[in-house]
GROMACS .gro file of C-alpha atoms in nm:
model
  266
    1MET     CA    1   0.002   0.006   0.007
    2ASN     CA    2   0.285   0.241   0.087
    3ARG     CA    3   0.453   0.148  -0.242
    4ALA     CA    4   0.135   0.234  -0.430
    5GLN     CA    5   0.104   0.568  -0.249
    6GLY     CA    6   0.481   0.636  -0.322
    7SER     CA    7   0.449   0.562  -0.682
    8GLY     CA    8   0.120   0.749  -0.704
    9ILE     CA    9   0.264   1.091  -0.601
   10PRO     CA   10   0.524   1.111  -0.888
   11GLY     CA   11   0.243   1.002  -1.125
   12ILE     CA   12   0.021   1.280  -1.004
   13LEU     CA   13   0.294   1.542  -1.036
   14ARG     CA   14   0.375   1.420  -1.390
   15MET     CA   15   0.008   1.433  -1.486
   16LEU     CA   16  -0.008   1.798  -1.346
   17ARG     CA   17   0.304   1.889  -1.547
   18GLU     CA   18   0.141   1.738  -1.866
   19TYR     CA   19  -0.189   1.917  -1.810
   20LEU     CA   20   0.009   2.244  -1.757
   21ALA     CA   21   0.210   2.199  -2.077
   22PHE     CA   22  -0.100   2.100  -2.268
   23TYR     CA   23  -0.309   2.409  -2.186
   24CYS     CA   24  -0.011   2.638  -2.203
   25GLY     CA   25   0.049   2.507  -2.550
   26LEU     CA   26  -0.299   2.560  -2.659
   27GLY     CA   27  -0.309   2.914  -2.504
   28LEU     CA   28   0.025   2.999  -2.664
   29LEU     CA   29  -0.112   2.887  -3.013
   30ALA     CA   30  -0.428   3.090  -2.973
   31SER     CA   31  -0.240   3.406  -2.848
   32VAL     CA   32   0.014   3.416  -3.110
   33SER     CA   33  -0.229   3.358  -3.391
   34LEU     CA   34  -0.464   3.625  -3.269
   35LEU     CA   35  -0.184   3.876  -3.213
   36TRP     CA   36  -0.057   3.806  -3.579
   37SER     CA   37  -0.405   3.848  -3.719
   38VAL     CA   38  -0.432   4.185  -3.551
   39LEU     CA   39  -0.105   4.299  -3.698
   40ALA     CA   40  -0.159   4.141  -4.035
   41LEU     CA   41  -0.477   4.332  -4.099
   42PRO     CA   42  -0.315   4.686  -4.128
   43LEU     CA   43   0.003   4.539  -4.286
   44SER     CA   44  -0.214   4.408  -4.574
   45LEU     CA   45  -0.330   4.770  -4.628
   46VAL     CA   46   0.010   4.936  -4.631
   47LEU     CA   47   0.265   4.677  -4.762
   48PRO     CA   48   0.335   4.688  -5.138
   49ARG     CA   49   0.171   4.402  -5.328
   50LYS     CA   50   0.507   4.218  -5.390
   51TRP     CA   51   0.600   4.220  -5.013
   52LYS     CA   52   0.270   4.094  -4.883
   53LYS     CA   53   0.316   3.718  -4.945
   54ARG     CA   54   0.682   3.712  -4.861
   55THR     CA   55   0.624   3.896  -4.534
   56GLY     CA   56   0.318   3.698  -4.438
   57ARG     CA   57   0.474   3.362  -4.514
   58LEU     CA   58   0.807   3.440  -4.332
   59VAL     CA   59   0.630   3.557  -4.015
   60ILE     CA   60   0.401   3.249  -4.011
   61THR     CA   61   0.704   3.020  -4.063
   62MET     CA   62   0.900   3.189  -3.781
   63GLY     CA   63   0.598   3.187  -3.560
   64PHE     CA   64   0.523   2.817  -3.609
   65ARG     CA   65   0.899   2.734  -3.568
   66THR     CA   66   0.904   2.921  -3.239
   67TYR     CA   67   0.574   2.756  -3.126
   68LEU     CA   68   0.698   2.398  -3.196
   69ARG     CA   69   1.020   2.480  -3.010
   70ALA     CA   70   0.817   2.593  -2.708
   71LEU     CA   71   0.639   2.268  -2.716
   72SER     CA   72   0.964   2.086  -2.707
   73ILE     CA   73   1.094   2.296  -2.416
   74MET     CA   74   0.777   2.225  -2.222
   75GLY     CA   75   0.821   1.864  -2.282
   76ALA     CA   76   0.495   1.820  -2.468
   77CYS     CA   77   0.634   1.712  -2.805
   78ARG     CA   78   0.955   1.591  -2.966
   79PHE     CA   79   1.011   1.691  -3.331
   80ASP     CA   80   1.253   1.554  -3.599
   81LEU     CA   81   1.184   1.773  -3.896
   82LYS     CA   82   1.531   1.825  -4.037
   83ALA     CA   83   1.453   1.637  -4.362
   84LEU     CA   84   1.230   1.921  -4.473
   85ASP     CA   85   1.539   2.163  -4.463
   86THR     CA   86   1.679   2.014  -4.777
   87LEU     CA   87   1.390   2.144  -4.977
   88GLN     CA   88   1.453   2.505  -4.898
   89GLY     CA   89   1.563   2.701  -5.207
   90GLU     CA   90   1.460   2.434  -5.450
   91SER     CA   91   1.253   2.501  -5.760
   92PRO     CA   92   0.875   2.501  -5.738
   93MET     CA   93   0.700   2.180  -5.639
   94ILE     CA   94   0.411   2.034  -5.455
   95ILE     CA   95   0.498   1.904  -5.102
   96ALA     CA   96   0.256   1.613  -5.054
   97PRO     CA   97   0.256   1.460  -4.699
   98ASN     CA   98   0.028   1.203  -4.544
   99HIS     CA   99  -0.193   1.362  -4.284
  100PRO     CA  100  -0.237   1.186  -3.955
  101SER     CA  101  -0.291   1.492  -3.734
  102LEU     CA  102  -0.379   1.864  -3.718
  103LEU     CA  103  -0.013   1.964  -3.638
  104ASP     CA  104   0.098   1.834  -3.977
  105ALA     CA  105   0.063   2.165  -4.157
  106LEU     CA  106   0.231   2.355  -3.879
  107MET     CA  107   0.533   2.131  -3.891
  108VAL     CA  108   0.586   2.159  -4.267
  109ILE     CA  109   0.522   2.525  -4.271
  110SER     CA  110   0.776   2.580  -3.993
  111ARG     CA  111   1.069   2.469  -4.210
  112LEU     CA  112   0.965   2.610  -4.552
  113PRO     CA  113   0.914   2.995  -4.568
  114ASN     CA  114   0.826   3.005  -4.946
  115LEU     CA  115   0.523   2.792  -4.916
  116ALA     CA  116   0.173   2.837  -5.027
  117CYS     CA  117  -0.096   2.640  -4.836
  118ILE     CA  118  -0.443   2.532  -4.938
  119MET     CA  119  -0.684   2.594  -4.638
  120LYS     CA  120  -1.041   2.515  -4.551
  121SER     CA  121  -1.259   2.833  -4.611
  122GLU     CA  122  -1.368   2.850  -4.243
  123LEU     CA  123  -0.998   2.877  -4.141
  124VAL     CA  124  -0.942   3.169  -4.379
  125ASP     CA  125  -1.239   3.344  -4.220
  126ASN     CA  126  -1.139   3.254  -3.878
  127VAL     CA  127  -1.051   3.540  -3.633
  128PHE     CA  128  -0.738   3.367  -3.518
  129PHE     CA  129  -0.596   3.273  -3.849
  130GLY     CA  130  -0.784   3.470  -4.129
  131ALA     CA  131  -0.590   3.786  -4.163
  132GLY     CA  132  -0.255   3.622  -4.142
  133ALA     CA  133  -0.350   3.352  -4.389
  134ARG     CA  134  -0.490   3.619  -4.648
  135LEU     CA  135  -0.164   3.833  -4.611
  136ALA     CA  136   0.040   3.510  -4.686
  137GLY     CA  137  -0.169   3.446  -4.992
  138TYR     CA  138  -0.288   3.109  -4.877
  139ILE     CA  139  -0.554   2.950  -5.092
  140ARG     CA  140  -0.919   2.886  -5.009
  141ASN     CA  141  -1.058   2.541  -5.098
  142ASP     CA  142  -1.437   2.647  -5.134
  143SER     CA  143  -1.429   2.653  -5.510
  144LEU     CA  144  -1.240   2.350  -5.677
  145ARG     CA  145  -1.192   2.537  -6.001
  146GLY     CA  146  -1.073   2.860  -5.818
  147MET     CA  147  -0.843   2.660  -5.589
  148ILE     CA  148  -0.667   2.480  -5.885
  149TYR     CA  149  -0.624   2.806  -6.070
  150LEU     CA  150  -0.475   2.985  -5.773
  151ALA     CA  151  -0.251   2.700  -5.692
  152VAL     CA  152  -0.108   2.673  -6.041
  153GLU     CA  153  -0.056   3.044  -6.051
  154ASP     CA  154   0.128   3.038  -5.718
  155LEU     CA  155   0.353   2.753  -5.830
  156ARG     CA  156   0.430   2.934  -6.156
  157SER     CA  157   0.536   3.246  -5.953
  158GLY     CA  158   0.810   3.038  -5.782
  159SER     CA  159   0.641   2.905  -5.466
  160HIS     CA  160   0.621   2.569  -5.316
  161LEU     CA  161   0.275   2.429  -5.240
  162LEU     CA  162   0.169   2.225  -4.944
  163LEU     CA  163  -0.107   1.995  -5.050
  164PHE     CA  164  -0.230   1.685  -4.851
  165PRO     CA  165  -0.314   1.421  -5.113
  166GLU     CA  166  -0.614   1.305  -4.912
  167GLY     CA  167  -0.753   1.654  -4.879
  168THR     CA  168  -0.821   1.589  -4.501
  169ARG     CA  169  -0.679   1.403  -4.219
  170SER     CA  170  -0.644   1.023  -4.268
  171ASN     CA  171  -0.957   0.833  -4.220
  172ARG     CA  172  -0.803   0.494  -4.283
  173LEU     CA  173  -0.450   0.359  -4.231
  174PRO     CA  174  -0.192   0.398  -4.363
  175ILE     CA  175  -0.356   0.663  -4.586
  176GLY     CA  176  -0.702   0.763  -4.711
  177THR     CA  177  -0.823   0.802  -5.071
  178VAL     CA  178  -0.590   1.023  -5.277
  179ARG     CA  179  -0.770   1.302  -5.466
  180GLY     CA  180  -0.700   1.382  -5.829
  181SER     CA  181  -0.656   1.749  -5.767
  182ILE     CA  182  -0.304   1.696  -5.674
  183ALA     CA  183  -0.211   1.530  -6.007
  184LEU     CA  184  -0.416   1.797  -6.201
  185ILE     CA  185  -0.239   2.079  -6.030
  186ALA     CA  186   0.097   1.926  -6.091
  187LYS     CA  187   0.018   1.867  -6.455
  188GLU     CA  188  -0.112   2.221  -6.529
  189ALA     CA  189   0.180   2.391  -6.336
  190GLY     CA  190   0.432   2.151  -6.484
  191VAL     CA  191   0.597   2.073  -6.137
  192PRO     CA  192   0.711   1.763  -5.956
  193ILE     CA  193   0.542   1.616  -5.653
  194GLN     CA  194   0.764   1.554  -5.359
  195THR     CA  195   0.609   1.299  -5.116
  196VAL     CA  196   0.665   1.344  -4.751
  197PHE     CA  197   0.613   1.080  -4.472
  198ILE     CA  198   0.487   1.199  -4.121
  199GLU     CA  199   0.514   0.951  -3.839
  200THR     CA  200   0.394   0.980  -3.486
  201ASP     CA  201   0.346   0.756  -3.185
  202SER     CA  202   0.035   0.921  -3.066
  203ALA     CA  203  -0.331   0.954  -3.183
  204PHE     CA  204  -0.329   1.305  -3.063
  205LEU     CA  205  -0.539   1.531  -3.292
  206THR     CA  206  -0.597   1.251  -3.548
  207LYS     CA  207  -0.946   1.210  -3.694
  208GLY     CA  208  -1.197   1.181  -3.406
  209TRP     CA  209  -0.968   1.302  -3.135
  210PRO     CA  210  -1.144   1.570  -2.913
  211PHE     CA  211  -0.946   1.886  -2.946
  212PHE     CA  212  -0.918   1.956  -2.569
  213ARG     CA  213  -0.819   1.595  -2.475
  214LYS     CA  214  -0.466   1.578  -2.347
  215PRO     CA  215  -0.242   1.304  -2.480
  216SER     CA  216   0.032   1.111  -2.304
  217MET     CA  217   0.355   1.321  -2.323
  218PRO     CA  218   0.586   1.369  -2.497
  219VAL     CA  219   0.425   1.308  -2.836
  220HIS     CA  220   0.694   1.218  -3.096
  221TYR     CA  221   0.686   1.335  -3.460
  222ARG     CA  222   0.925   1.249  -3.737
  223ILE     CA  223   0.924   1.365  -4.097
  224HIS     CA  224   1.124   1.214  -4.382
  225LEU     CA  225   1.122   1.238  -4.752
  226GLY     CA  226   0.983   1.001  -5.003
  227GLN     CA  227   1.002   0.964  -5.378
  228ARG     CA  228   0.979   1.280  -5.599
  229PHE     CA  229   0.747   1.216  -5.902
  230ASP     CA  230   0.780   1.405  -6.226
  231PRO     CA  231   0.489   1.615  -6.349
  232PRO     CA  232   0.214   1.364  -6.450
  233THR     CA  233   0.046   1.345  -6.792
  234ASP     CA  234  -0.235   1.104  -6.700
  235VAL     CA  235  -0.416   1.254  -6.405
  236ARG     CA  236  -0.628   0.945  -6.326
  237GLY     CA  237  -0.346   0.691  -6.370
  238PHE     CA  238  -0.106   0.897  -6.160
  239THR     CA  239  -0.360   0.938  -5.885
  240ALA     CA  240  -0.395   0.571  -5.845
  241GLU     CA  241  -0.018   0.519  -5.866
  242LEU     CA  242   0.054   0.780  -5.605
  243GLU     CA  243  -0.206   0.618  -5.362
  244ARG     CA  244  -0.034   0.267  -5.419
  245TYR     CA  245   0.297   0.429  -5.346
  246PHE     CA  246   0.187   0.592  -5.016
  247GLN     CA  247   0.017   0.262  -4.904
  248SER     CA  248   0.344   0.068  -4.973
  249ALA     CA  249   0.581   0.322  -4.829
  250LEU     CA  250   0.380   0.364  -4.517
  251ALA     CA  251   0.292  -0.001  -4.454
  252GLU     CA  252   0.560  -0.023  -4.179
  253ALA     CA  253   0.545   0.337  -4.063
  254ARG     CA  254   0.489   0.437  -3.701
  255LEU     CA  255   0.123   0.550  -3.706
  256PRO     CA  256  -0.139   0.543  -3.434
  257PRO     CA  257  -0.463   0.360  -3.468
  258LEU     CA  258  -0.767   0.567  -3.577
  259SER     CA  259  -1.103   0.599  -3.409
  260SER     CA  260  -1.410   0.800  -3.506
  261THR     CA  261  -1.484   0.869  -3.131
  262GLY     CA  262  -1.143   0.929  -2.986
  263ALA     CA  263  -1.205   0.635  -2.758
  264HIS     CA  264  -0.844   0.513  -2.817
  265ALA     CA  265  -0.704   0.824  -2.642
  266PRO     CA  266  -0.490   0.753  -2.337
   0.00000   0.00000   0.00000
């Protein structure tokens, strides 16, 4: 009984530290995002057109990099993202990762400052992210034709494009259905597709995970690069090929089980 009590106190202290790190992390992300939105709004009115995207994307990259570093310092997460650094300064391409969790975009953006991002319309209109996203020239997904047009134009201007092949977080393992829009954009822009693999040991913020539910900490994330595909000529055939490639390459990857209810959460 005494042994149980002795082991219980360190366990309680660890749990308190994890809850503190978890809610501090959420609060920090909300605060930084809101602050940048407040600053981005007037900047969008005064900055010259050619500086808007560059400034917006650079600030978001540095902000996310600082945020992820803070999560590491707090002991909430551990990140191995150095593989992405090799893509900096390369010619335009589509960056195509699998999409296990909500942190995926933050991790990729934190390493690549010249990156366009396709976002859900409700996020572009969100008070926390909207003004910053618009200043950075991020692309709304509410119109498929408009999204494809803007993505192609951004790639032709020299940017990288972050595009999750599934279009949403994975709803099956190792990857959900790959959408044809990625092949169509690559074909129209004439750019290659760089596959990226994201691995994690936690179901935190996967499909079905309640946003305010704390995971066991630290959560580990690792990113490494896969094959780079030339611009496709056959959209339908390439889409099927890309899905087969992800399924094969991720067959032995470290990925958490999925649940529509989040019942698997620790």
